[in-house]
Each structure stands twice: as structure tokens, then as C-alpha cells.
Coordinates of C-alpha atoms and ligand atoms in Angstrom, one line a residue:
M1 CA -37.7 -2.5 -43.7
S2 CA -35.2 -1.2 -41.5
T3 CA -32.8 1.6 -43.1
I4 CA -29.4 0.7 -43.3
V5 CA -27.1 3.0 -41.9
K6 CA -23.9 4.2 -44.2
Q7 CA -21.3 3.1 -41.6
N8 CA -23.0 -0.4 -41.3
I9 CA -20.7 -3.1 -42.8
L10 CA -22.1 -6.0 -44.9
V11 CA -21.5 -9.4 -43.8
G12 CA -23.1 -11.5 -46.2
S13 CA -26.3 -13.3 -46.3
L14 CA -27.9 -14.9 -43.3
E15 CA -27.5 -18.3 -45.2
H16 CA -24.0 -17.7 -45.7
V17 CA -23.4 -17.0 -41.9
K18 CA -25.6 -19.9 -41.0
E19 CA -23.8 -22.4 -43.6
R20 CA -20.4 -21.0 -42.1
G21 CA -21.3 -20.7 -38.1
C22 CA -19.2 -17.3 -38.0
I23 CA -17.7 -14.8 -40.1
V24 CA -15.2 -12.2 -39.0
V25 CA -15.4 -8.7 -40.6
T26 CA -13.2 -5.7 -39.6
G27 CA -14.3 -2.3 -39.1
G28 CA -14.2 0.8 -36.8
G29 CA -10.9 -0.2 -35.5
H30 CA -12.9 -3.4 -34.6
T31 CA -12.4 -7.2 -35.3
I32 CA -16.3 -8.5 -35.1
A33 CA -17.2 -11.7 -35.1
V34 CA -20.7 -12.4 -36.3
F35 CA -22.4 -15.6 -35.4
Y36 CA -25.3 -17.3 -36.6
H37 CA -27.7 -18.7 -33.5
E38 CA -31.2 -20.1 -33.9
G39 CA -32.1 -17.7 -37.0
Q40 CA -30.4 -14.8 -35.9
A41 CA -27.1 -12.9 -36.3
H42 CA -25.4 -11.9 -33.3
A43 CA -21.9 -9.9 -33.7
V44 CA -19.4 -9.6 -30.7
D45 CA -15.7 -8.3 -30.4
N46 CA -13.8 -11.2 -31.6
R47 CA -11.3 -10.3 -29.0
C48 CA -12.2 -12.1 -26.0
P49 CA -12.1 -9.7 -22.9
H50 CA -10.3 -12.1 -20.6
M51 CA -6.9 -12.5 -22.5
G52 CA -7.6 -11.6 -26.0
F53 CA -8.0 -15.3 -27.6
P54 CA -10.0 -15.1 -30.8
L55 CA -13.9 -15.9 -30.0
D56 CA -14.3 -16.9 -33.6
R57 CA -12.3 -20.1 -32.7
G58 CA -15.0 -20.7 -29.6
S59 CA -18.3 -22.4 -29.6
V60 CA -22.0 -21.5 -29.2
K61 CA -24.4 -23.7 -27.6
D62 CA -27.9 -22.7 -26.2
G63 CA -27.3 -19.2 -26.6
I64 CA -23.7 -19.1 -24.9
L65 CA -20.6 -18.6 -26.3
T66 CA -17.7 -20.4 -24.8
C67 CA -14.2 -19.0 -25.4
H68 CA -11.7 -22.0 -26.4
W69 CA -9.1 -20.6 -24.0
H70 CA -10.1 -20.5 -20.1
H71 CA -13.5 -21.3 -21.2
A72 CA -15.1 -17.9 -20.4
R73 CA -18.8 -17.9 -21.2
F74 CA -20.9 -15.2 -22.5
D75 CA -24.6 -14.5 -23.4
L76 CA -24.1 -14.5 -27.0
A77 CA -26.9 -12.0 -27.5
G78 CA -26.0 -9.4 -25.0
G79 CA -22.6 -10.1 -24.6
G80 CA -22.6 -10.6 -20.5
T81 CA -20.2 -12.9 -18.9
F82 CA -20.8 -15.8 -16.7
N83 CA -17.4 -15.5 -15.4
P84 CA -16.2 -12.2 -13.4
F85 CA -12.6 -13.3 -14.2
A86 CA -13.3 -12.7 -18.1
D87 CA -15.5 -9.1 -18.3
D88 CA -18.4 -8.6 -20.5
V89 CA -17.6 -8.9 -24.3
R90 CA -18.5 -5.6 -26.6
T91 CA -21.5 -6.4 -28.5
F92 CA -22.3 -4.5 -32.1
P93 CA -25.7 -3.9 -33.4
C94 CA -26.8 -6.3 -36.6
I95 CA -29.6 -6.3 -38.6
V96 CA -30.7 -8.5 -41.5
V97 CA -32.0 -6.6 -44.5
D98 CA -33.3 -8.5 -47.4
G99 CA -31.6 -11.8 -46.3
E100 CA -28.4 -9.7 -45.8
V101 CA -26.5 -9.1 -42.2
W102 CA -25.3 -5.8 -41.7
V103 CA -23.1 -4.9 -38.6
D104 CA -22.7 -1.6 -37.1
P105 CA -19.3 -1.1 -36.0
Y106 CA -19.6 2.0 -34.0
P107 CA -21.6 1.1 -30.9
P108 CA -22.1 3.9 -28.3
P109 CA -19.0 4.6 -26.7
R110 CA -18.8 3.0 -23.1
D111 CA -18.2 5.1 -19.8
E112 CA -14.6 3.9 -19.6
N113 CA -14.3 5.4 -16.1
R114 CA -17.7 3.8 -15.0
H115 CA -17.0 0.6 -16.4
W116 CA -13.4 0.2 -15.0
Q117 CA -14.6 1.3 -11.3
R118 CA -17.3 -1.3 -11.7
R119 CA -14.7 -3.7 -12.9
L120 CA -12.4 -2.6 -9.8
N121 CA -14.7 -3.5 -7.6
D122 CA -15.5 -6.8 -9.0
G123 CA -11.9 -7.8 -8.9
M124 CA -11.5 -6.6 -5.1
E125 CA -14.7 -8.7 -4.3
H126 CA -13.7 -12.0 -6.1
N127 CA -10.0 -11.2 -5.5
I128 CA -9.0 -11.6 -9.1
R129 CA -5.7 -10.0 -9.9
L130 CA -5.8 -9.7 -13.4
V131 CA -8.8 -8.0 -13.3
I132 CA -7.6 -5.3 -10.4
A133 CA -4.7 -5.0 -13.2
K134 CA -7.0 -4.3 -16.1
A135 CA -9.0 -2.0 -14.2
V136 CA -6.4 0.2 -12.8
L137 CA -5.0 0.6 -16.2
G138 CA -8.3 1.3 -17.5
L139 CA -9.0 3.8 -15.4
E140 CA -5.9 5.6 -15.5
A141 CA -6.4 5.6 -19.5
A142 CA -9.9 6.8 -18.7
G143 CA -8.2 9.9 -17.0
A144 CA -9.3 8.9 -13.5
D145 CA -7.0 10.6 -10.6
Y146 CA -5.1 7.9 -8.5
T147 CA -7.7 8.8 -5.6
V148 CA -10.5 6.9 -7.4
P149 CA -9.3 3.6 -7.1
L150 CA -7.7 4.2 -3.9
K151 CA -11.1 5.3 -2.5
I152 CA -12.2 1.9 -4.0
G153 CA -9.8 0.0 -2.2
A154 CA -10.2 2.3 1.1
E155 CA -14.0 1.6 1.1
F156 CA -13.4 -2.1 0.2
G157 CA -10.6 -2.9 2.8
T158 CA -12.6 -1.2 5.9
T159 CA -15.8 -2.9 5.1
Y160 CA -14.8 -6.5 4.5
S161 CA -12.9 -7.2 7.2
A162 CA -14.3 -7.6 10.5
D163 CA -11.0 -7.4 12.0
G164 CA -10.7 -3.5 10.9
W165 CA -7.7 -1.7 9.8
S166 CA -4.9 -4.5 8.5
A167 CA -1.6 -4.6 7.3
A168 CA -3.1 -4.3 3.6
M169 CA -4.7 -1.1 4.8
S170 CA -1.1 0.2 5.4
I171 CA 0.2 -1.6 2.1
L172 CA -2.5 0.5 0.0
T173 CA -1.8 4.0 1.9
C174 CA 2.1 3.4 1.4
T175 CA 1.3 3.0 -2.6
A176 CA -0.3 6.1 -2.5
N177 CA 2.5 7.9 -0.7
I178 CA 5.0 6.6 -2.9
L179 CA 3.8 7.4 -5.8
P180 CA 5.1 10.7 -6.5
E181 CA 8.4 9.3 -6.3
L182 CA 7.8 6.9 -8.6
R183 CA 8.5 6.9 -12.7
E184 CA 5.1 7.3 -14.5
E185 CA 5.0 4.1 -15.4
D186 CA 5.7 2.3 -12.2
R187 CA 2.8 4.2 -10.7
P188 CA -0.1 2.1 -12.0
R189 CA 1.7 -1.1 -11.1
A190 CA 2.2 0.2 -7.3
L191 CA -1.5 0.9 -7.1
Y192 CA -2.5 -2.6 -8.4
Q193 CA 0.0 -3.9 -5.6
G194 CA -1.9 -2.2 -2.9
L195 CA -5.0 -2.8 -4.2
L196 CA -4.2 -6.8 -4.3
H197 CA -3.1 -6.9 -1.1
V198 CA -6.2 -5.4 0.3
A199 CA -8.4 -7.9 -2.1
R200 CA -6.7 -11.0 -0.5
E201 CA -6.4 -9.6 3.3
C202 CA -10.5 -9.4 2.6
A203 CA -10.6 -12.8 0.9
G204 CA -13.3 -15.0 2.8
K205 CA -13.6 -12.8 5.8
A206 CA -16.7 -11.7 7.6
P207 CA -17.5 -7.8 6.9
R208 CA -17.1 -5.1 9.8
F209 CA -20.4 -3.6 10.8
P210 CA -20.0 -0.1 11.9
I211 CA -21.7 1.4 15.2
D212 CA -23.6 4.3 14.5
P213 CA -23.0 7.8 16.3
L214 CA -24.7 8.3 19.7
P215 CA -27.9 10.6 19.7
T216 CA -26.3 13.4 21.9
G217 CA -25.6 16.8 22.2
E218 CA -22.0 16.6 23.7
M219 CA -19.2 18.3 21.5
R220 CA -16.4 19.1 23.8
P221 CA -13.2 17.4 22.4
E222 CA -12.0 16.4 26.0
V223 CA -15.1 14.7 27.0
F224 CA -14.6 12.1 23.9
S225 CA -11.3 12.1 24.6
A226 CA -11.7 10.7 28.1
W227 CA -14.2 8.5 27.1
F228 CA -12.0 7.0 24.4
R229 CA -9.2 6.4 26.4
N230 CA -11.5 4.7 29.1
F231 CA -12.9 2.4 26.4
I232 CA -9.6 1.4 24.9
E233 CA -8.3 1.1 28.5
V234 CA -10.8 -1.5 29.6
R235 CA -10.5 -2.9 25.8
D236 CA -14.1 -1.8 25.2
E237 CA -14.2 -1.9 21.7
E238 CA -17.7 -1.2 21.0
G239 CA -17.9 1.9 23.3
A240 CA -14.7 3.3 22.0
E241 CA -15.9 3.1 18.5
R242 CA -19.0 4.7 19.0
C243 CA -17.4 7.2 21.0
L244 CA -15.2 7.8 18.0
A245 CA -18.0 7.7 15.5
T246 CA -20.1 10.4 17.6
A247 CA -16.7 12.7 18.0
I248 CA -16.2 12.5 13.9
E249 CA -20.2 13.1 13.4
V250 CA -20.4 16.1 15.5
G251 CA -17.6 17.9 14.0
V252 CA -14.7 17.3 16.7
S253 CA -11.6 18.7 14.7
R254 CA -9.6 16.8 12.8
E255 CA -6.5 17.7 15.2
D256 CA -8.4 16.8 18.1
I257 CA -9.5 13.4 16.9
A258 CA -5.8 12.7 15.8
R259 CA -4.5 13.9 19.3
M260 CA -7.5 11.6 21.0
I261 CA -6.5 8.5 19.1
F262 CA -2.7 8.9 19.4
T263 CA -3.0 9.5 23.2
A264 CA -4.9 6.6 23.7
A265 CA -2.4 5.0 21.2
T266 CA 0.4 5.7 23.9
D267 CA -1.4 5.0 27.0
H268 CA 0.3 1.6 27.3
I269 CA 4.0 0.9 26.5
Y270 CA 4.5 0.0 22.6
L271 CA 1.2 -1.4 22.0
D272 CA 1.3 -4.4 19.3
S273 CA 5.0 -3.6 19.2
G274 CA 4.4 0.0 17.5
H275 CA 2.0 -1.2 15.4
V276 CA -1.1 0.6 16.9
V277 CA 0.9 4.2 16.3
D278 CA 2.0 3.2 12.9
F279 CA -1.4 1.9 11.9
A280 CA -3.2 4.8 13.2
N281 CA -0.5 7.1 11.5
K282 CA -1.4 5.3 8.2
A283 CA -5.2 5.8 8.5
F284 CA -4.7 9.7 9.0
E285 CA -2.3 9.6 5.7
L286 CA -4.7 7.8 4.0
L287 CA -7.6 10.5 4.8
D288 CA -4.7 13.1 3.6
H289 CA -5.3 11.5 0.1
L290 CA -8.9 11.1 0.2
G291 CA -10.2 13.8 2.3
W292 CA -11.8 14.3 6.0
D293 CA -15.1 13.0 4.1
M294 CA -13.9 9.6 4.6
A295 CA -12.9 9.7 8.6
G296 CA -16.2 8.4 9.5
Q297 CA -15.2 5.3 7.0
V298 CA -11.5 4.9 8.0
L299 CA -10.8 5.7 11.3
P300 CA -13.4 3.8 13.3
S301 CA -11.6 0.6 11.7
L302 CA -8.7 1.5 13.8
V303 CA -10.7 0.7 16.9
H304 CA -10.6 -3.1 17.1
G305 CA -6.8 -3.4 17.0
M306 CA -6.2 -0.7 19.4
A307 CA -8.6 -2.2 22.2
R308 CA -7.0 -5.8 21.5
A309 CA -3.2 -4.6 21.3
R310 CA -0.7 -6.5 23.2
R311 CA 0.8 -3.9 26.1
S312 CA 4.4 -4.4 26.0
E313 CA 4.8 -4.4 29.6
E314 CA 3.1 -7.6 29.6
L315 CA 6.1 -9.1 27.7
S316 CA 8.9 -10.8 29.5
Q317 CA 11.6 -9.1 27.4
W318 CA 10.3 -5.9 28.7
R319 CA 10.8 -6.9 32.5
S320 CA 13.8 -9.2 32.3
P321 CA 16.7 -9.3 32.7
I322 CA 16.4 -5.5 33.0
D323 CA 12.8 -4.0 34.0
I324 CA 12.7 -1.9 30.9
S325 CA 9.3 -1.1 31.6
S326 CA 9.5 0.3 34.9
M327 CA 12.4 2.8 33.4
V328 CA 9.9 3.8 30.9
W329 CA 7.0 4.3 33.4
E330 CA 9.3 6.4 35.4
A331 CA 10.2 8.5 32.3
R332 CA 6.7 9.0 31.2
R333 CA 6.1 10.3 34.7
G334 CA 8.8 12.6 34.6
L335 CA 7.9 13.8 31.1
P336 CA 5.6 16.9 32.2
S337 CA 8.5 18.5 34.6
L338 CA 11.1 17.9 31.6
L339 CA 8.7 19.9 29.3
D340 CA 8.5 22.4 31.8
R341 CA 12.2 23.1 32.1
S342 CA 12.6 22.9 28.6
H343 CA 14.2 25.4 26.5
S344 CA 11.9 24.2 23.2
R345 CA 10.9 27.8 22.5
S346 CA 14.2 28.9 21.6
G347 CA 14.8 26.6 18.9
G348 CA 18.2 26.0 19.6
W349 CA 18.8 22.4 19.5
H350 CA 20.1 20.9 16.5
E351 CA 21.6 17.5 17.7
E352 CA 19.4 15.0 16.4
D353 CA 22.3 12.9 14.8
S354 CA 24.3 12.7 18.1
L355 CA 20.9 11.6 19.8
A356 CA 20.2 9.0 17.4
L357 CA 24.0 7.5 18.2
A358 CA 23.0 7.7 21.9
I359 CA 20.0 5.8 21.2
L360 CA 22.1 3.1 20.2
D361 CA 24.2 2.6 23.7
D362 CA 24.1 -0.5 25.5
S363 CA 22.2 0.7 28.4
P364 CA 18.6 1.9 28.5
K365 CA 19.3 3.9 31.6
A366 CA 21.9 5.8 29.3
I367 CA 19.5 6.2 26.3
I368 CA 16.6 7.5 28.7
S369 CA 18.8 10.0 30.1
S370 CA 20.1 11.5 26.5
I371 CA 16.5 11.7 25.4
N372 CA 15.6 13.4 28.8
E373 CA 18.7 15.9 28.2
S374 CA 17.7 16.4 24.9
I375 CA 14.0 17.5 26.0
V376 CA 15.7 19.8 28.3
A377 CA 18.1 21.3 26.0
G378 CA 15.0 22.1 23.8
A379 CA 14.4 19.3 21.4
T380 CA 11.3 19.5 19.8
A381 CA 8.7 16.4 19.4
E382 CA 9.3 16.4 15.7
Q383 CA 13.2 16.3 16.3
L384 CA 13.2 13.6 19.0
G385 CA 11.1 11.6 16.6
A386 CA 13.5 12.4 13.8
A387 CA 16.4 11.1 16.1
V388 CA 14.8 7.6 16.9
A389 CA 14.0 7.4 13.2
H390 CA 17.4 7.6 12.4
A391 CA 18.7 5.3 14.9
A392 CA 16.0 2.6 13.8
F393 CA 17.5 3.0 10.2
L394 CA 21.1 2.5 11.6
R395 CA 20.0 -0.7 13.3
M396 CA 19.2 -1.7 9.7
A397 CA 22.2 -0.2 8.0
H398 CA 24.5 -2.2 10.6
F399 CA 22.0 -5.6 10.3
H400 CA 24.5 -8.4 10.3
T401 CA 23.8 -11.1 7.7
S402 CA 24.7 -14.0 9.8
N403 CA 21.7 -13.6 12.0
E404 CA 18.5 -15.4 11.0
F405 CA 17.0 -14.3 7.9
R406 CA 13.6 -13.7 9.7
D407 CA 15.5 -11.2 12.1
W408 CA 15.2 -8.5 9.4
D409 CA 11.6 -8.2 10.3
T410 CA 12.6 -7.4 13.8
V411 CA 14.6 -4.4 12.7
H412 CA 12.3 -3.8 10.2
N413 CA 9.4 -3.6 12.7
T414 CA 11.0 -1.0 14.9
L415 CA 12.0 0.9 11.9
T416 CA 8.5 1.5 10.7
A417 CA 7.2 1.8 14.4
A418 CA 9.9 4.7 14.5
N419 CA 9.2 6.1 11.5
G420 CA 5.2 5.9 12.4
L421 CA 6.1 7.6 15.6
H422 CA 8.1 10.6 13.6
Q423 CA 5.2 10.9 11.2
A424 CA 2.6 11.1 13.9
L425 CA 4.8 13.4 16.1
K426 CA 4.9 16.1 13.3
R427 CA 0.8 15.7 12.7
V428 CA 0.3 16.1 16.5
P429 CA 3.1 17.0 18.8
S430 CA 1.8 16.2 21.8
P431 CA 3.2 15.5 25.4
E432 CA 1.4 12.4 25.4
L433 CA 2.3 11.2 22.0
L434 CA 5.7 12.0 22.9
R435 CA 5.9 9.1 25.5
G436 CA 6.4 7.1 22.5
V437 CA 9.8 8.0 22.0
Y438 CA 10.8 6.2 24.9
D439 CA 8.8 3.0 24.0
V440 CA 10.8 3.1 20.3
A441 CA 14.0 3.9 22.0
M442 CA 13.4 0.9 24.1
S443 CA 12.6 -1.4 21.0
I444 CA 15.9 -0.2 19.3
Y445 CA 17.7 -1.2 22.4
L446 CA 16.2 -4.9 22.7
D447 CA 17.2 -5.1 19.0
R448 CA 20.9 -4.3 20.0
F449 CA 21.8 -7.9 19.3
L450 CA 21.2 -7.8 15.5
N451 CA 23.8 -5.5 15.4
L452 CA 26.5 -7.7 17.0
P453 CA 28.9 -7.3 15.2
P454 CA 27.7 -4.2 13.4
M455 CA 27.9 -4.4 10.0
P456 CA 30.2 -1.8 8.6
L457 CA 28.7 1.1 6.7
P458 CA 30.2 1.2 3.0
A459 CA 33.1 3.5 2.5
I460 CA 32.7 7.0 0.8
A461 CA 34.5 6.2 -2.4
S462 CA 35.3 8.7 -5.2
N463 CA 33.9 6.6 -8.2
H464 CA 34.4 6.8 -11.9
E465 CA 31.0 5.4 -13.1
S466 CA 28.2 8.1 -14.0
S467 CA 25.0 8.0 -11.7
T468 CA 23.1 6.3 -14.7
E469 CA 25.6 3.2 -14.8
I470 CA 25.2 2.9 -11.0
L471 CA 21.4 2.9 -11.1
G472 CA 21.9 0.5 -14.0
R473 CA 24.2 -1.9 -12.0
L474 CA 21.8 -1.6 -9.0
L475 CA 19.0 -2.7 -10.7
D476 CA 20.8 -5.6 -12.3
M477 CA 22.5 -6.7 -9.1
V478 CA 19.3 -7.2 -7.4
N479 CA 18.1 -10.1 -9.9
V480 CA 20.7 -12.0 -7.8
R481 CA 20.0 -13.3 -4.3
H482 CA 22.5 -12.1 -1.4
Q483 CA 23.5 -9.0 -3.3
V484 CA 23.2 -7.1 0.4
E485 CA 26.9 -5.6 0.7
E486 CA 26.8 -4.7 -3.0
S487 CA 23.9 -3.1 -3.0
A488 CA 24.6 -0.7 -0.1
K489 CA 27.8 -0.2 -1.5
A490 CA 26.3 1.0 -4.9
V491 CA 23.5 3.3 -3.1
S492 CA 26.4 4.8 -1.3
D493 CA 28.5 5.2 -4.3
Y494 CA 25.5 6.8 -6.0
L495 CA 25.3 9.4 -3.1
A496 CA 28.7 10.5 -3.3
G497 CA 28.0 11.6 -6.8
D498 CA 26.2 14.1 -8.5
G499 CA 23.3 11.9 -9.4
H500 CA 19.8 13.3 -8.2
S501 CA 18.2 11.9 -5.4
E502 CA 15.1 11.5 -6.9
N503 CA 16.6 9.0 -9.8
L504 CA 17.7 6.8 -6.8
M505 CA 14.1 7.1 -5.2
S506 CA 12.4 5.9 -8.4
T507 CA 14.7 3.3 -8.9
M508 CA 14.7 1.9 -5.4
G509 CA 10.7 1.9 -6.2
R510 CA 11.2 0.2 -9.1
I511 CA 13.3 -2.6 -7.6
M512 CA 10.7 -3.1 -4.8
L513 CA 7.6 -3.2 -7.5
R514 CA 9.1 -5.8 -9.8
E515 CA 9.2 -8.1 -6.7
D516 CA 6.2 -9.6 -5.3
A517 CA 6.4 -7.2 -2.6
D518 CA 5.1 -7.6 1.1
F519 CA 4.1 -5.7 4.1
H520 CA 7.3 -4.9 5.2
S521 CA 9.1 -4.0 1.8
F522 CA 6.3 -1.5 1.2
Q523 CA 6.5 -0.2 4.8
I524 CA 10.6 0.5 4.7
L525 CA 10.0 2.0 1.3
D526 CA 7.5 4.6 2.3
A527 CA 9.2 5.4 5.5
A528 CA 12.9 5.3 3.6
F529 CA 11.3 7.9 1.4
K530 CA 9.9 10.4 4.1
Q531 CA 13.1 9.9 6.1
F532 CA 15.3 10.5 3.2
A533 CA 13.2 13.7 1.5
S534 CA 13.8 15.3 4.8
R535 CA 17.5 14.7 4.9
K536 CA 18.7 14.7 1.6
C537 CA 21.9 16.4 2.2
A538 CA 22.6 14.9 5.3
E539 CA 25.0 11.7 6.5
S540 CA 21.5 10.7 7.9
A541 CA 20.1 10.4 4.4
R542 CA 23.0 8.2 3.1
H543 CA 22.0 5.5 6.6
V544 CA 18.4 5.7 5.6
M545 CA 19.3 4.9 1.8
I546 CA 21.8 2.1 2.9
G547 CA 19.2 0.4 5.2
L548 CA 16.5 0.3 2.7
S549 CA 19.1 -0.9 0.1
R550 CA 20.3 -3.8 2.3
F551 CA 16.5 -4.6 3.0
L552 CA 15.4 -4.7 -0.1
A553 CA 18.1 -6.6 -1.6
A554 CA 18.1 -9.1 1.2
H555 CA 14.4 -9.9 -0.2
S556 CA 15.2 -10.0 -3.9
P557 CA 14.5 -11.5 -6.3
T558 CA 11.1 -13.1 -5.6
P559 CA 9.1 -15.1 -8.4
R560 CA 7.9 -11.8 -9.6
A561 CA 4.1 -13.2 -9.9
E562 CA 2.6 -10.1 -9.4
G563 CA 4.4 -8.3 -12.0
Q564 CA 4.0 -10.7 -14.6
T565 CA -0.2 -10.4 -14.3
F566 CA 0.2 -6.8 -14.6
Q567 CA 2.5 -7.2 -17.4
I568 CA -0.2 -9.4 -19.1
A569 CA -2.8 -6.6 -18.4
L570 CA -0.4 -4.0 -20.2
R571 CA 0.0 -6.1 -23.1
L572 CA -3.7 -6.5 -23.2
Q573 CA -4.4 -2.9 -23.0
R574 CA -2.0 -2.4 -25.9
G575 CA -4.0 -4.8 -28.4
E576 CA -1.1 -7.7 -28.2
E577 CA -1.8 -10.7 -28.6
I578 CA -1.0 -12.8 -25.7
Y579 CA -2.2 -16.5 -27.0
R580 CA 0.4 -16.9 -29.8
Ligands
LIG1 S1 -11.2 -17.4 -21.3 FE1 -11.2 -16.2 -23.2 S2 -8.8 -15.7 -23.6 FE2 -9.0 -16.8 -21.1

């Protein structure tokens, strides 16, 4: 005879369970459905793991329990599901003693961290957003660090896309970057959106098959760099990837690898409209979060995009009516002698804001001259990057809404390219990467028609609202379309007051995350946070936040479908009943 453990719950006689088909009992904080099937009793959590529908209202046939809401099916005896969207249902030990059915409501605890990691992989593989949302929340509740879901997303996104690094991988990196600036409750929402984009991007795609490193004793960074640049030059993807994989494997330093990649990324003019530098920068930012151990997995995924990138000197707008590409090549050739004449070691140049305004000039020749004069006067690579980023945000701040809606993306693209270059210059301030400053400055020049006429910046007003009221107003106003100027004014008002800049950033984060935010929204939020954080007290910081607020307001509201799914996951985690 089996021993009845004290904690077990008496369900009733087996005959009674058979007669009723299912009996519901409670214990151990659970509501448990006990089913009769083929002479045995089986106990499962009465809450369907999909969206909480009571399973006692389901039906059992041939040992399969079917939930009657979305028809998820479970093996009644083991609890495993046949439908990945649902998850396995928890089972409880059930015994029959002297014709009485007893249930143990305290089964061994589940390893929540492991369970939700597995479920996150399921959600990514099958592109199921509710599963991804639940897994992100489950991992957070299990005490997992944000790098746990981030790493799963990074491994997935760099494995299951033959095209390598994608916009979705950049979104995922942006979510990790912005986390510290978000309110605590918005952080899992951000990770969920980033992971969801990766799952969507990879859905139905062929995987990427990595190339093994060379069996070589070569370890010199300059040799790998020469090989790599050469392979990218002739668009030999496989050669470039094998070279990069080998350099990482033999232990070439992180700095030398970065220099090698960013040099190849600027050997031609403005590759893929700045995306090559921007994506490379994002890949290094991802490694900042996950550690250099992931370099062999992450960095080779950049090669496909680098080798196939469109070179802007091939584009008509860079050749005619003004041959901008020739001007850029000439400037690039003159860079070494400018750097020789530069007073950069003195650190006495502080004209970033003036240079930013000069980059908005109508003459490409004058723009290049201003950059050259700044270099000779001692501007550092980082300062030059900051100036082009500021100029790009000014284009956004002055973007006129009489342009076509799609033109927001044109100024946005230059802006994120400028920010990517600026961040890369902070990481690797090499003369080769400095060539990118001319490229981005010329892209800002090409976007000048989107500031014709320039939309004026909001006046700096003395306001009578508290900072909290302004942020509340800002959140409300972008529930309505076309609040571009109104939101810029609210941001300007906030910055004129004594509100904390952290609260403004977290509010901007919330504004974006409640929408179905796309690649551009994530990119601009991440870029704006970085640019704003480094200029908090300057007028240029106001330009950054005005540019950000105008872009987000122009793209709000959306149907907010992603947020609704996340909200369902949150309510399920809290034990709320969704089906009523
Ligand atoms: S299948 Fe059970 S709640 Fe959806």
C-alpha cells in the first residue's frame, strides 16, 4: 500500500472522479484539476499555461487534454504540450489509496531560470511574441541578469540569418544600451521588443554557417588588417570572414580588431549610407554588454554586409551636379598632412558647436574646409565626431513637416550614421576612421533640402508648469497624431526648468516603448540618449532632445499591438484572469 503523505489533499473516491470526469481542488497555492482517464487519475494545474483558461472546462480524449480557448493540447499524464505557443502544464503527483484519490500540491520546484531560458529559445525559434514576453518576465522574476536574455537573442540572431548582422541585431543592442535610462518597469518591455525583432527578422531564413579560423601561426595584427581590407575591397566574403575569425582566435587584441574592421568600413565612401560603420559600432557595443568571449560569434556576422555594401562614390547624387565624391577623396588624401600640422596634443580646441553649424553650410567645399581647419586647430577625432552628430540632430530638429513623411527616414539615417561614427571614434580614434567624418558631413549636406525652410526651434519660455506636469502633458499629447511641434515645445519647456534630465530620458523611453517601435525609433532613441548624456548642460543637448521628440511624435501613435501582448504576459504573471 502507498503511504499517504500528510500534505496530500483528498480529492474523493476514484469512482466519484470517474463519474464527474474532473474535480477541482485547491492546495499549496494552486488550483488543481484532477481528471479521470482509463482507470487512472491525473492532476494538472487548472490554469492553462497559454492564457490561463480553466482546464477543467477542457476535454480529454485518447489521453490528450484540450483547452477550450485556443485549443492547445497537452499529454494529460506528463503535462507536455503539443503546441509550443502554450507551454507545458504543470502536473502534480496523484495516487489512489483504498479507492481514494490523493494529490500532492507541492511538487518539486522547477528551475525557473532554466525553464524560461528554454522557453525564450522556443519563442525565438517559432517567432511567438507572447512566449518571448513571458520568458523575459519569467527570467526577470527568476533573478536573471539582463545579459541572459540578451545573450540568447545575440546567439540566435547571429546564427539564424544567412545575411549576418541585421537591423534587428542593432535594435537588440539598442535595447541593452537604453536599459539604464528606463524606468524599472519599462526595462523588460524594451528587452522583449528587441528580442521580438530578432525573432521576426530570422523567421524563415536560412542559418549562417560560420567559417573556421585558419590553421596558422600568423599573429601580427597588421597582416590580418591588410588581408581583411583586401578581401573586403574585392568583395571576397569568405576570405574576409576566415581572416577575421582567425584574428579573433589567435588573440589579436580587441582594439586591433576594432581598428581593422573600422578601417575596412571606411576604405570606401559612406558604405551603405553609413550602415556599415553604424552596424560595426553596434556589434562592438553588444560585446561591451556580453563580453569579448562572444567576439567569434558576433563579429564575423558583420562581414556579409561589409563585403556587399554599396559604395557611395557609385551613386549619382555623390557625383552630380557637384562631384562630392571627388572632394571627399581629395580631403581623405590630405588628412595625413593635416594631422601632422594639427595641434591636437594641446587639447585647446573647443569649437564643436561652431563646427556643427558650419557643417550645415550650403557649400560642400566650405564644409570640408571647416573640418580641415578644425583638425589643424587641434580638434580631436572624438570632437569632430561630436560636431557631425550635433549637425545631424540639427537637421532633425529643423526638419520641415511639409516634406514627405518618408523623408523623416532620410534625416534619421544620416543622424544614426553620425552617431555610429562618433561612438566608433571614441572607441578607435584612428586616422583611417576619421575619414568617415567627411562622409557623414557630406550626407548632412545632401539632406539640406529637408530643412528648406528650416522649422524654427521652440523659443525658450519661462514656464509655470512643474516638470512633472510637463512630462505628463508630453506623454498625453503623443496619444494624438501630428504633435510634432507641440512635443518639441514641451521638451524645450522641460529643459528650461529644473527637472532632472534622467526623468526626461525615461519619459522619452516610455513614449517609444509603448508604440510598435521600429528600427529607426530604437536607433534614434539610443543615439539621442548617448548624445544627450554627454552634453547635458549645453544648448546642443536641447537640439538633441528636440530632434528626438519631433521624430517620435511624428511616428506616434501606432496600434500598440506589441505592448498589448506584453501587457497580457504581465497580467498572466500576476495571476490575473484574462478570459473573463
Ligand atoms: S489555449 Fe488555453 S488559454 Fe489559450
